[in-house]
Amino acid sequence: MKKKTGKWIRLAGILFIIGVLTLVIYESFAAYTSFNSVKRVVSTGTQSDTMFSSNYLSQLNLDDVNYPVKRISLAEKDGTSTFVVQVCNYILGDSKRYNLNDITYKVTAQLYAMDGGKLPDNITEIKMNNKSFDKNGTCTLENQELKTGSAKKNEYRFVIPVDLKDKVKIQVVAEPSEGSKETVNRQKLAAVFSFADYEAVKSWTGHFLDSQANGRTPDDYDAFNYEISGNGAGTVTMTWPESLQLSKWMTGGERRTNDYKFEVDGETTAVQFQFYRNPEKISELSGKSWADLEQLVKVTFTEKVEGK
């Protein structure tokens, strides 16, 4: 009888220990999932690992409607001004990392009057890839495709009569088809271009794209999308405090803790990154505004000197 009683006691003890371990693991997992579900990255810019990019257009969420305004210079010849927008299936600056799936999308270009009034009468003379804008100032190219297998890009050449370049601005949106939305992480490419004459200043600056999301504060995010934009060839240097960690996607897998330098050519106008909260210094970012965050990241630019 004692032998059976002893066996039952040992069995009960084993079951008790298993129960305790199960409870601990469950509670730990519940705490982990609860903590990690508090915040999610809401990307308003282009996640740096999205293989859907452009030389001029910025990556945005599909439901974003506030597009960045970019002033660009135009090449002029025989009474017309031209510029070319590229749409790529790879990470800008790293053609080895191309999308492993086909991408289908459409490009919609819309004209707006610079003064906010009525569009000029001769807007039908403006073309995108030899297709004229209609009388409402719209030009759409359906069923655009980027096949996988290698890095590819499609080009969209805009031709504007010289007498119209100061009178209009062009909103350009490249939006994935329903079947390609997940392929490009539910991102689209968009920007508004203006061409009024101005003195081009060769410089680069940075800002947090997530700050454009109405009503959201930095505390709503566990990571932040950051865009550096500008013009001119040279070296861009960015620095930041230890409370932020730069994603390794844009640094070739190398962990950069406080600074990063990269080269830009004369054609690149924007480069996007992602910062994460440093889990060891969570409290240092708590309660900060977007203006506070902007002050944490410093961007400087050294122009390339010809012949060096």
PDB file of C-alpha atoms in Angstrom:
ATOM      1  CA  MET A   1       0.000   0.000   0.000  1.00  0.00           C
ATOM      2  CA  LYS A   2       2.876   2.305   0.880  1.00  0.00           C
ATOM      3  CA  LYS A   3       4.524   1.550  -2.472  1.00  0.00           C
ATOM      4  CA  LYS A   4       1.357   2.567  -4.401  1.00  0.00           C
ATOM      5  CA  THR A   5       0.902   5.662  -2.241  1.00  0.00           C
ATOM      6  CA  GLY A   6       4.508   6.682  -2.943  1.00  0.00           C
ATOM      7  CA  LYS A   7       4.011   6.267  -6.680  1.00  0.00           C
ATOM      8  CA  TRP A   8       0.894   8.420  -6.566  1.00  0.00           C
ATOM      9  CA  ILE A   9       2.713  11.124  -4.626  1.00  0.00           C
ATOM     10  CA  ARG A  10       5.588  11.141  -7.123  1.00  0.00           C
ATOM     11  CA  LEU A  11       3.138  11.211 -10.046  1.00  0.00           C
ATOM     12  CA  ALA A  12       1.196  14.065  -8.474  1.00  0.00           C
ATOM     13  CA  GLY A  13       4.451  15.962  -7.942  1.00  0.00           C
ATOM     14  CA  ILE A  14       5.473  15.524 -11.576  1.00  0.00           C
ATOM     15  CA  LEU A  15       2.054  16.654 -12.782  1.00  0.00           C
ATOM     16  CA  PHE A  16       2.228  19.680 -10.476  1.00  0.00           C
ATOM     17  CA  ILE A  17       5.642  20.693 -11.871  1.00  0.00           C
ATOM     18  CA  ILE A  18       4.400  20.268 -15.460  1.00  0.00           C
ATOM     19  CA  GLY A  19       1.371  22.395 -14.643  1.00  0.00           C
ATOM     20  CA  VAL A  20       3.515  25.158 -13.125  1.00  0.00           C
ATOM     21  CA  LEU A  21       5.883  25.187 -16.139  1.00  0.00           C
ATOM     22  CA  THR A  22       2.944  25.278 -18.540  1.00  0.00           C
ATOM     23  CA  LEU A  23       1.447  28.218 -16.648  1.00  0.00           C
ATOM     24  CA  VAL A  24       4.750  30.105 -16.633  1.00  0.00           C
ATOM     25  CA  ILE A  25       5.294  29.550 -20.365  1.00  0.00           C
ATOM     26  CA  TYR A  26       1.705  30.551 -21.160  1.00  0.00           C
ATOM     27  CA  GLU A  27       1.891  33.698 -19.053  1.00  0.00           C
ATOM     28  CA  SER A  28       5.254  34.638 -20.556  1.00  0.00           C
ATOM     29  CA  PHE A  29       3.946  34.115 -24.083  1.00  0.00           C
ATOM     30  CA  ALA A  30       0.773  36.038 -23.275  1.00  0.00           C
ATOM     31  CA  ALA A  31       2.797  38.920 -21.857  1.00  0.00           C
ATOM     32  CA  TYR A  32       5.067  38.901 -24.907  1.00  0.00           C
ATOM     33  CA  THR A  33       2.226  38.886 -27.430  1.00  0.00           C
ATOM     34  CA  SER A  34       0.315  41.465 -25.429  1.00  0.00           C
ATOM     35  CA  PHE A  35       3.320  43.799 -25.342  1.00  0.00           C
ATOM     36  CA  ASN A  36       4.067  43.333 -29.025  1.00  0.00           C
ATOM     37  CA  SER A  37       0.472  43.898 -30.042  1.00  0.00           C
ATOM     38  CA  VAL A  38       0.343  47.279 -28.330  1.00  0.00           C
ATOM     39  CA  LYS A  39       2.150  48.925 -31.223  1.00  0.00           C
ATOM     40  CA  ARG A  40       2.600  48.187 -34.876  1.00  0.00           C
ATOM     41  CA  VAL A  41       4.634  49.993 -37.477  1.00  0.00           C
ATOM     42  CA  VAL A  42       2.275  52.100 -39.561  1.00  0.00           C
ATOM     43  CA  SER A  43       4.313  52.770 -42.656  1.00  0.00           C
ATOM     44  CA  THR A  44       3.581  56.003 -44.498  1.00  0.00           C
ATOM     45  CA  GLY A  45       6.751  55.903 -46.397  1.00  0.00           C
ATOM     46  CA  THR A  46       8.308  53.368 -48.006  1.00  0.00           C
ATOM     47  CA  GLN A  47       9.578  50.427 -45.908  1.00  0.00           C
ATOM     48  CA  SER A  48      13.200  50.057 -46.848  1.00  0.00           C
ATOM     49  CA  ASP A  49      12.751  46.387 -47.798  1.00  0.00           C
ATOM     50  CA  THR A  50       9.919  46.991 -50.299  1.00  0.00           C
ATOM     51  CA  MET A  51      11.102  46.073 -53.793  1.00  0.00           C
ATOM     52  CA  PHE A  52       8.958  48.736 -55.483  1.00  0.00           C
ATOM     53  CA  SER A  53      10.768  52.033 -55.874  1.00  0.00           C
ATOM     54  CA  SER A  54      11.295  55.122 -57.996  1.00  0.00           C
ATOM     55  CA  ASN A  55      13.871  57.803 -58.698  1.00  0.00           C
ATOM     56  CA  TYR A  56      11.314  60.547 -57.929  1.00  0.00           C
ATOM     57  CA  LEU A  57       8.188  59.015 -56.395  1.00  0.00           C
ATOM     58  CA  SER A  58       7.966  58.272 -52.670  1.00  0.00           C
ATOM     59  CA  GLN A  59       6.612  55.041 -51.161  1.00  0.00           C
ATOM     60  CA  LEU A  60       3.337  55.553 -49.309  1.00  0.00           C
ATOM     61  CA  ASN A  61       0.555  53.452 -47.816  1.00  0.00           C
ATOM     62  CA  LEU A  62      -2.257  52.652 -50.228  1.00  0.00           C
ATOM     63  CA  ASP A  63      -4.727  54.809 -48.299  1.00  0.00           C
ATOM     64  CA  ASP A  64      -2.443  57.855 -48.040  1.00  0.00           C
ATOM     65  CA  VAL A  65      -3.666  60.924 -49.918  1.00  0.00           C
ATOM     66  CA  ASN A  66      -1.110  63.531 -48.824  1.00  0.00           C
ATOM     67  CA  TYR A  67       1.655  63.279 -51.402  1.00  0.00           C
ATOM     68  CA  PRO A  68       5.080  64.919 -51.064  1.00  0.00           C
ATOM     69  CA  VAL A  69       5.684  67.936 -53.290  1.00  0.00           C
ATOM     70  CA  LYS A  70       8.960  67.906 -55.215  1.00  0.00           C
ATOM     71  CA  ARG A  71      10.421  70.715 -57.251  1.00  0.00           C
ATOM     72  CA  ILE A  72      12.589  69.406 -60.024  1.00  0.00           C
ATOM     73  CA  SER A  73      14.511  70.966 -62.875  1.00  0.00           C
ATOM     74  CA  LEU A  74      13.596  70.183 -66.479  1.00  0.00           C
ATOM     75  CA  ALA A  75      15.674  69.588 -69.595  1.00  0.00           C
ATOM     76  CA  GLU A  76      14.602  72.004 -72.347  1.00  0.00           C
ATOM     77  CA  LYS A  77      14.915  71.502 -76.102  1.00  0.00           C
ATOM     78  CA  ASP A  78      12.987  72.729 -79.136  1.00  0.00           C
ATOM     79  CA  GLY A  79      10.327  74.486 -77.092  1.00  0.00           C
ATOM     80  CA  THR A  80       9.561  71.569 -74.755  1.00  0.00           C
ATOM     81  CA  SER A  81      10.634  70.555 -71.262  1.00  0.00           C
ATOM     82  CA  THR A  82      11.113  66.916 -70.278  1.00  0.00           C
ATOM     83  CA  PHE A  83      11.697  64.733 -67.252  1.00  0.00           C
ATOM     84  CA  VAL A  84      11.631  60.962 -66.735  1.00  0.00           C
ATOM     85  CA  VAL A  85      10.064  59.055 -63.838  1.00  0.00           C
ATOM     86  CA  GLN A  86      11.326  55.534 -63.215  1.00  0.00           C
ATOM     87  CA  VAL A  87       9.375  52.739 -61.499  1.00  0.00           C
ATOM     88  CA  CYS A  88      11.534  49.809 -60.374  1.00  0.00           C
ATOM     89  CA  ASN A  89      11.083  46.307 -58.963  1.00  0.00           C
ATOM     90  CA  TYR A  90      14.175  46.554 -56.749  1.00  0.00           C
ATOM     91  CA  ILE A  91      15.430  48.539 -53.781  1.00  0.00           C
ATOM     92  CA  LEU A  92      16.768  51.833 -55.073  1.00  0.00           C
ATOM     93  CA  GLY A  93      20.539  51.729 -54.902  1.00  0.00           C
ATOM     94  CA  ASP A  94      20.715  47.934 -54.664  1.00  0.00           C
ATOM     95  CA  SER A  95      19.643  46.272 -57.925  1.00  0.00           C
ATOM     96  CA  LYS A  96      20.653  42.833 -56.576  1.00  0.00           C
ATOM     97  CA  ARG A  97      17.629  42.881 -54.272  1.00  0.00           C
ATOM     98  CA  TYR A  98      14.747  42.696 -56.736  1.00  0.00           C
ATOM     99  CA  ASN A  99      11.195  41.527 -56.163  1.00  0.00           C
ATOM    100  CA  LEU A 100      10.715  37.779 -56.480  1.00  0.00           C
ATOM    101  CA  ASN A 101       7.207  38.246 -57.878  1.00  0.00           C
ATOM    102  CA  ASP A 102       5.780  39.986 -60.930  1.00  0.00           C
ATOM    103  CA  ILE A 103       4.358  43.440 -60.211  1.00  0.00           C
ATOM    104  CA  THR A 104       1.411  44.868 -62.133  1.00  0.00           C
ATOM    105  CA  TYR A 105       0.256  48.446 -61.584  1.00  0.00           C
ATOM    106  CA  LYS A 106      -1.190  51.500 -63.264  1.00  0.00           C
ATOM    107  CA  VAL A 107       0.222  55.006 -63.524  1.00  0.00           C
ATOM    108  CA  THR A 108      -2.131  57.951 -63.175  1.00  0.00           C
ATOM    109  CA  ALA A 109      -0.947  61.502 -63.828  1.00  0.00           C
ATOM    110  CA  GLN A 110      -3.149  64.475 -62.963  1.00  0.00           C
ATOM    111  CA  LEU A 111      -2.517  68.136 -63.820  1.00  0.00           C
ATOM    112  CA  TYR A 112      -3.299  70.994 -61.447  1.00  0.00           C
ATOM    113  CA  ALA A 113      -3.006  74.719 -62.047  1.00  0.00           C
ATOM    114  CA  MET A 114      -0.129  76.316 -60.134  1.00  0.00           C
ATOM    115  CA  ASP A 115      -2.398  79.186 -59.036  1.00  0.00           C
ATOM    116  CA  GLY A 116      -5.120  76.805 -57.889  1.00  0.00           C
ATOM    117  CA  GLY A 117      -7.501  77.982 -60.601  1.00  0.00           C
ATOM    118  CA  LYS A 118      -8.512  76.707 -64.007  1.00  0.00           C
ATOM    119  CA  LEU A 119      -6.086  74.668 -66.085  1.00  0.00           C
ATOM    120  CA  PRO A 120      -4.654  76.298 -69.243  1.00  0.00           C
ATOM    121  CA  ASP A 121      -6.413  75.554 -72.527  1.00  0.00           C
ATOM    122  CA  ASN A 122      -3.536  73.765 -74.215  1.00  0.00           C
ATOM    123  CA  ILE A 123      -2.894  71.057 -71.598  1.00  0.00           C
ATOM    124  CA  THR A 124      -3.564  68.354 -74.210  1.00  0.00           C
ATOM    125  CA  GLU A 125      -0.098  69.165 -75.551  1.00  0.00           C
ATOM    126  CA  ILE A 126       1.399  67.679 -72.376  1.00  0.00           C
ATOM    127  CA  LYS A 127       2.244  63.998 -72.806  1.00  0.00           C
ATOM    128  CA  MET A 128       3.294  60.954 -70.798  1.00  0.00           C
ATOM    129  CA  ASN A 129       5.067  58.342 -72.947  1.00  0.00           C
ATOM    130  CA  ASN A 130       3.590  60.015 -76.050  1.00  0.00           C
ATOM    131  CA  LYS A 131       0.032  59.769 -74.675  1.00  0.00           C
ATOM    132  CA  SER A 132      -1.665  63.172 -74.395  1.00  0.00           C
ATOM    133  CA  PHE A 133      -3.436  64.386 -71.263  1.00  0.00           C
ATOM    134  CA  ASP A 134      -7.170  64.788 -71.742  1.00  0.00           C
ATOM    135  CA  LYS A 135      -9.108  68.028 -71.328  1.00  0.00           C
ATOM    136  CA  ASN A 136      -9.579  67.282 -67.619  1.00  0.00           C
ATOM    137  CA  GLY A 137      -5.828  67.078 -67.144  1.00  0.00           C
ATOM    138  CA  THR A 138      -5.644  63.304 -66.681  1.00  0.00           C
ATOM    139  CA  CYS A 139      -3.441  60.694 -68.323  1.00  0.00           C
ATOM    140  CA  THR A 140      -3.535  57.016 -67.274  1.00  0.00           C
ATOM    141  CA  LEU A 141      -1.446  54.044 -68.362  1.00  0.00           C
ATOM    142  CA  GLU A 142      -3.089  50.759 -67.395  1.00  0.00           C
ATOM    143  CA  ASN A 143      -1.618  47.246 -67.087  1.00  0.00           C
ATOM    144  CA  GLN A 144       1.979  48.260 -66.432  1.00  0.00           C
ATOM    145  CA  GLU A 145       4.208  45.323 -65.513  1.00  0.00           C
ATOM    146  CA  LEU A 146       7.589  44.563 -63.961  1.00  0.00           C
ATOM    147  CA  LYS A 147       8.519  40.924 -64.527  1.00  0.00           C
ATOM    148  CA  THR A 148      10.627  39.159 -61.916  1.00  0.00           C
ATOM    149  CA  GLY A 149      13.881  37.332 -62.686  1.00  0.00           C
ATOM    150  CA  SER A 150      16.150  40.374 -62.586  1.00  0.00           C
ATOM    151  CA  ALA A 151      16.174  44.052 -61.636  1.00  0.00           C
ATOM    152  CA  LYS A 152      13.879  45.942 -63.996  1.00  0.00           C
ATOM    153  CA  LYS A 153      12.551  49.461 -64.398  1.00  0.00           C
ATOM    154  CA  ASN A 154       9.900  51.145 -66.505  1.00  0.00           C
ATOM    155  CA  GLU A 155      10.373  54.742 -67.592  1.00  0.00           C
ATOM    156  CA  TYR A 156       7.692  57.407 -68.033  1.00  0.00           C
ATOM    157  CA  ARG A 157       8.790  60.379 -70.092  1.00  0.00           C
ATOM    158  CA  PHE A 158       6.836  63.589 -69.551  1.00  0.00           C
ATOM    159  CA  VAL A 159       6.956  66.287 -72.230  1.00  0.00           C
ATOM    160  CA  ILE A 160       5.666  69.761 -71.378  1.00  0.00           C
ATOM    161  CA  PRO A 161       5.578  72.834 -73.629  1.00  0.00           C
ATOM    162  CA  VAL A 162       7.953  75.440 -72.194  1.00  0.00           C
ATOM    163  CA  ASP A 163       5.165  78.005 -71.874  1.00  0.00           C
ATOM    164  CA  LEU A 164       3.237  75.634 -69.564  1.00  0.00           C
ATOM    165  CA  LYS A 165       5.952  74.525 -67.139  1.00  0.00           C
ATOM    166  CA  ASP A 166       5.368  77.446 -64.754  1.00  0.00           C
ATOM    167  CA  LYS A 167       1.582  77.126 -64.964  1.00  0.00           C
ATOM    168  CA  VAL A 168       0.990  73.499 -63.967  1.00  0.00           C
ATOM    169  CA  LYS A 169       2.050  70.887 -61.485  1.00  0.00           C
ATOM    170  CA  ILE A 170       1.709  67.151 -62.034  1.00  0.00           C
ATOM    171  CA  GLN A 171       0.577  64.552 -59.509  1.00  0.00           C
ATOM    172  CA  VAL A 172       1.887  61.099 -60.441  1.00  0.00           C
ATOM    173  CA  VAL A 173       0.735  57.891 -58.723  1.00  0.00           C
ATOM    174  CA  ALA A 174       1.883  54.330 -59.465  1.00  0.00           C
ATOM    175  CA  GLU A 175      -0.622  52.049 -57.733  1.00  0.00           C
ATOM    176  CA  PRO A 176      -0.368  48.234 -57.645  1.00  0.00           C
ATOM    177  CA  SER A 177      -3.171  46.065 -58.953  1.00  0.00           C
ATOM    178  CA  GLU A 178      -5.238  44.005 -56.523  1.00  0.00           C
ATOM    179  CA  GLY A 179      -3.072  40.955 -57.162  1.00  0.00           C
ATOM    180  CA  SER A 180       0.166  42.833 -56.503  1.00  0.00           C
ATOM    181  CA  LYS A 181      -0.735  44.734 -53.339  1.00  0.00           C
ATOM    182  CA  GLU A 182       0.771  42.167 -50.984  1.00  0.00           C
ATOM    183  CA  THR A 183       3.769  41.741 -53.307  1.00  0.00           C
ATOM    184  CA  VAL A 184       4.753  45.380 -52.664  1.00  0.00           C
ATOM    185  CA  ASN A 185       3.819  45.401 -48.948  1.00  0.00           C
ATOM    186  CA  ARG A 186       0.643  47.377 -49.710  1.00  0.00           C
ATOM    187  CA  GLN A 187       2.636  50.372 -50.875  1.00  0.00           C
ATOM    188  CA  LYS A 188       2.158  52.768 -53.764  1.00  0.00           C
ATOM    189  CA  LEU A 189       4.491  55.344 -55.286  1.00  0.00           C
ATOM    190  CA  ALA A 190       3.446  58.979 -55.536  1.00  0.00           C
ATOM    191  CA  ALA A 191       4.570  62.599 -55.667  1.00  0.00           C
ATOM    192  CA  VAL A 192       3.470  66.023 -56.895  1.00  0.00           C
ATOM    193  CA  PHE A 193       5.923  67.799 -59.210  1.00  0.00           C
ATOM    194  CA  SER A 194       6.220  71.539 -59.712  1.00  0.00           C
ATOM    195  CA  PHE A 195       8.516  73.163 -62.226  1.00  0.00           C
ATOM    196  CA  ALA A 196       8.417  76.906 -61.562  1.00  0.00           C
ATOM    197  CA  ASP A 197      11.816  78.501 -62.111  1.00  0.00           C
ATOM    198  CA  TYR A 198      13.983  78.557 -58.995  1.00  0.00           C
ATOM    199  CA  GLU A 199      17.634  78.524 -58.118  1.00  0.00           C
ATOM    200  CA  ALA A 200      18.583  74.933 -57.409  1.00  0.00           C
ATOM    201  CA  VAL A 201      20.302  74.637 -54.040  1.00  0.00           C
ATOM    202  CA  LYS A 202      22.317  71.464 -53.746  1.00  0.00           C
ATOM    203  CA  SER A 203      21.453  70.135 -50.314  1.00  0.00           C
ATOM    204  CA  TRP A 204      19.865  67.173 -48.540  1.00  0.00           C
ATOM    205  CA  THR A 205      17.516  67.137 -45.550  1.00  0.00           C
ATOM    206  CA  GLY A 206      15.616  64.459 -43.645  1.00  0.00           C
ATOM    207  CA  HIS A 207      12.234  64.048 -41.983  1.00  0.00           C
ATOM    208  CA  PHE A 208      10.006  61.358 -40.461  1.00  0.00           C
ATOM    209  CA  LEU A 209       7.350  60.299 -42.967  1.00  0.00           C
ATOM    210  CA  ASP A 210       5.074  58.972 -40.220  1.00  0.00           C
ATOM    211  CA  SER A 211       4.555  62.532 -38.961  1.00  0.00           C
ATOM    212  CA  GLN A 212       2.199  63.038 -41.922  1.00  0.00           C
ATOM    213  CA  ALA A 213      -0.325  60.600 -40.429  1.00  0.00           C
ATOM    214  CA  ASN A 214      -3.074  62.752 -38.954  1.00  0.00           C
ATOM    215  CA  GLY A 215      -3.683  62.389 -35.240  1.00  0.00           C
ATOM    216  CA  ARG A 216      -0.834  59.952 -34.577  1.00  0.00           C
ATOM    217  CA  THR A 217       2.076  60.569 -32.223  1.00  0.00           C
ATOM    218  CA  PRO A 218       5.468  58.831 -32.008  1.00  0.00           C
ATOM    219  CA  ASP A 219       4.161  56.756 -29.087  1.00  0.00           C
ATOM    220  CA  ASP A 220       1.812  55.018 -31.565  1.00  0.00           C
ATOM    221  CA  TYR A 221       4.792  53.438 -33.342  1.00  0.00           C
ATOM    222  CA  ASP A 222       7.481  50.919 -32.511  1.00  0.00           C
ATOM    223  CA  ALA A 223       9.452  51.934 -35.624  1.00  0.00           C
ATOM    224  CA  PHE A 224       9.654  55.021 -37.797  1.00  0.00           C
ATOM    225  CA  ASN A 225      10.054  55.604 -41.536  1.00  0.00           C
ATOM    226  CA  TYR A 226      12.590  58.281 -42.386  1.00  0.00           C
ATOM    227  CA  GLU A 227      13.237  59.932 -45.754  1.00  0.00           C
ATOM    228  CA  ILE A 228      16.280  61.930 -46.786  1.00  0.00           C
ATOM    229  CA  SER A 229      15.591  64.041 -49.874  1.00  0.00           C
ATOM    230  CA  GLY A 230      17.381  66.689 -51.861  1.00  0.00           C
ATOM    231  CA  ASN A 231      19.490  67.179 -54.947  1.00  0.00           C
ATOM    232  CA  GLY A 232      23.125  67.232 -55.895  1.00  0.00           C
ATOM    233  CA  ALA A 233      25.881  64.617 -56.026  1.00  0.00           C
ATOM    234  CA  GLY A 234      28.066  64.019 -52.980  1.00  0.00           C
ATOM    235  CA  THR A 235      28.112  62.431 -49.545  1.00  0.00           C
ATOM    236  CA  VAL A 236      25.187  62.453 -47.110  1.00  0.00           C
ATOM    237  CA  THR A 237      25.951  61.887 -43.419  1.00  0.00           C
ATOM    238  CA  MET A 238      23.251  61.125 -40.888  1.00  0.00           C
ATOM    239  CA  THR A 239      23.716  60.860 -37.102  1.00  0.00           C
ATOM    240  CA  TRP A 240      21.306  59.854 -34.339  1.00  0.00           C
ATOM    241  CA  PRO A 241      21.260  59.050 -30.586  1.00  0.00           C
ATOM    242  CA  GLU A 242      21.334  55.564 -29.036  1.00  0.00           C
ATOM    243  CA  SER A 243      17.594  55.707 -28.362  1.00  0.00           C
ATOM    244  CA  LEU A 244      17.147  54.936 -32.080  1.00  0.00           C
ATOM    245  CA  GLN A 245      18.473  51.987 -34.080  1.00  0.00           C
ATOM    246  CA  LEU A 246      18.896  52.126 -37.853  1.00  0.00           C
ATOM    247  CA  SER A 247      17.515  49.205 -39.854  1.00  0.00           C
ATOM    248  CA  LYS A 248      20.259  47.057 -41.349  1.00  0.00           C
ATOM    249  CA  TRP A 249      18.458  46.728 -44.698  1.00  0.00           C
ATOM    250  CA  MET A 250      20.105  49.815 -46.177  1.00  0.00           C
ATOM    251  CA  THR A 251      23.554  49.153 -44.732  1.00  0.00           C
ATOM    252  CA  GLY A 252      24.176  45.728 -46.217  1.00  0.00           C
ATOM    253  CA  GLY A 253      23.368  43.990 -42.934  1.00  0.00           C
ATOM    254  CA  GLU A 254      25.891  46.055 -40.981  1.00  0.00           C
ATOM    255  CA  ARG A 255      24.782  47.406 -37.613  1.00  0.00           C
ATOM    256  CA  ARG A 256      25.295  51.181 -37.500  1.00  0.00           C
ATOM    257  CA  THR A 257      24.826  52.605 -34.017  1.00  0.00           C
ATOM    258  CA  ASN A 258      25.195  56.374 -34.288  1.00  0.00           C
ATOM    259  CA  ASP A 259      26.097  57.436 -37.826  1.00  0.00           C
ATOM    260  CA  TYR A 260      25.918  56.405 -41.460  1.00  0.00           C
ATOM    261  CA  LYS A 261      27.378  57.869 -44.660  1.00  0.00           C
ATOM    262  CA  PHE A 262      26.290  57.132 -48.208  1.00  0.00           C
ATOM    263  CA  GLU A 263      26.892  58.509 -51.674  1.00  0.00           C
ATOM    264  CA  VAL A 264      24.220  60.130 -53.839  1.00  0.00           C
ATOM    265  CA  ASP A 265      24.389  60.896 -57.542  1.00  0.00           C
ATOM    266  CA  GLY A 266      22.828  63.779 -59.393  1.00  0.00           C
ATOM    267  CA  GLU A 267      19.715  61.798 -60.350  1.00  0.00           C
ATOM    268  CA  THR A 268      18.689  60.424 -56.945  1.00  0.00           C
ATOM    269  CA  THR A 269      16.256  62.707 -55.105  1.00  0.00           C
ATOM    270  CA  ALA A 270      15.200  60.627 -52.092  1.00  0.00           C
ATOM    271  CA  VAL A 271      16.435  57.707 -49.972  1.00  0.00           C
ATOM    272  CA  GLN A 272      14.313  56.038 -47.315  1.00  0.00           C
ATOM    273  CA  PHE A 273      15.305  54.260 -44.106  1.00  0.00           C
ATOM    274  CA  GLN A 274      13.655  52.804 -41.046  1.00  0.00           C
ATOM    275  CA  PHE A 275      14.538  53.485 -37.433  1.00  0.00           C
ATOM    276  CA  TYR A 276      13.541  51.227 -34.533  1.00  0.00           C
ATOM    277  CA  ARG A 277      13.226  52.058 -30.878  1.00  0.00           C
ATOM    278  CA  ASN A 278      16.236  50.822 -28.916  1.00  0.00           C
ATOM    279  CA  PRO A 279      14.685  48.284 -26.483  1.00  0.00           C
ATOM    280  CA  GLU A 280      17.346  49.172 -23.913  1.00  0.00           C
ATOM    281  CA  LYS A 281      16.386  52.853 -23.966  1.00  0.00           C
ATOM    282  CA  ILE A 282      12.621  52.771 -24.473  1.00  0.00           C
ATOM    283  CA  SER A 283      11.910  55.506 -21.923  1.00  0.00           C
ATOM    284  CA  GLU A 284      14.093  58.063 -23.732  1.00  0.00           C
ATOM    285  CA  LEU A 285      11.584  58.355 -26.582  1.00  0.00           C
ATOM    286  CA  SER A 286       8.438  58.145 -24.478  1.00  0.00           C
ATOM    287  CA  GLY A 287       6.159  61.162 -24.780  1.00  0.00           C
ATOM    288  CA  LYS A 288       8.200  62.893 -27.484  1.00  0.00           C
ATOM    289  CA  SER A 289       6.503  64.878 -30.234  1.00  0.00           C
ATOM    290  CA  TRP A 290       7.333  64.642 -33.934  1.00  0.00           C
ATOM    291  CA  ALA A 291       9.241  67.936 -33.609  1.00  0.00           C
ATOM    292  CA  ASP A 292      11.327  66.368 -30.815  1.00  0.00           C
ATOM    293  CA  LEU A 293      12.070  63.343 -32.980  1.00  0.00           C
ATOM    294  CA  GLU A 294      13.108  65.516 -35.933  1.00  0.00           C
ATOM    295  CA  GLN A 295      15.780  67.089 -33.741  1.00  0.00           C
ATOM    296  CA  LEU A 296      17.306  63.707 -32.897  1.00  0.00           C
ATOM    297  CA  VAL A 297      18.451  62.889 -36.424  1.00  0.00           C
ATOM    298  CA  LYS A 298      21.000  65.211 -38.033  1.00  0.00           C
ATOM    299  CA  VAL A 299      21.670  65.247 -41.778  1.00  0.00           C
ATOM    300  CA  THR A 300      24.633  66.971 -43.420  1.00  0.00           C
ATOM    301  CA  PHE A 301      25.730  67.044 -47.053  1.00  0.00           C
ATOM    302  CA  THR A 302      29.138  67.438 -48.706  1.00  0.00           C
ATOM    303  CA  GLU A 303      28.890  68.230 -52.399  1.00  0.00           C
ATOM    304  CA  LYS A 304      31.079  66.273 -54.785  1.00  0.00           C
ATOM    305  CA  VAL A 305      33.777  68.401 -56.407  1.00  0.00           C
ATOM    306  CA  GLU A 306      34.242  67.655 -60.090  1.00  0.00           C
ATOM    307  CA  GLY A 307      37.577  66.050 -60.877  1.00  0.00           C
ATOM    308  CA  LYS A 308      38.038  64.598 -57.368  1.00  0.00           C
TER     309      LYS A 308
END
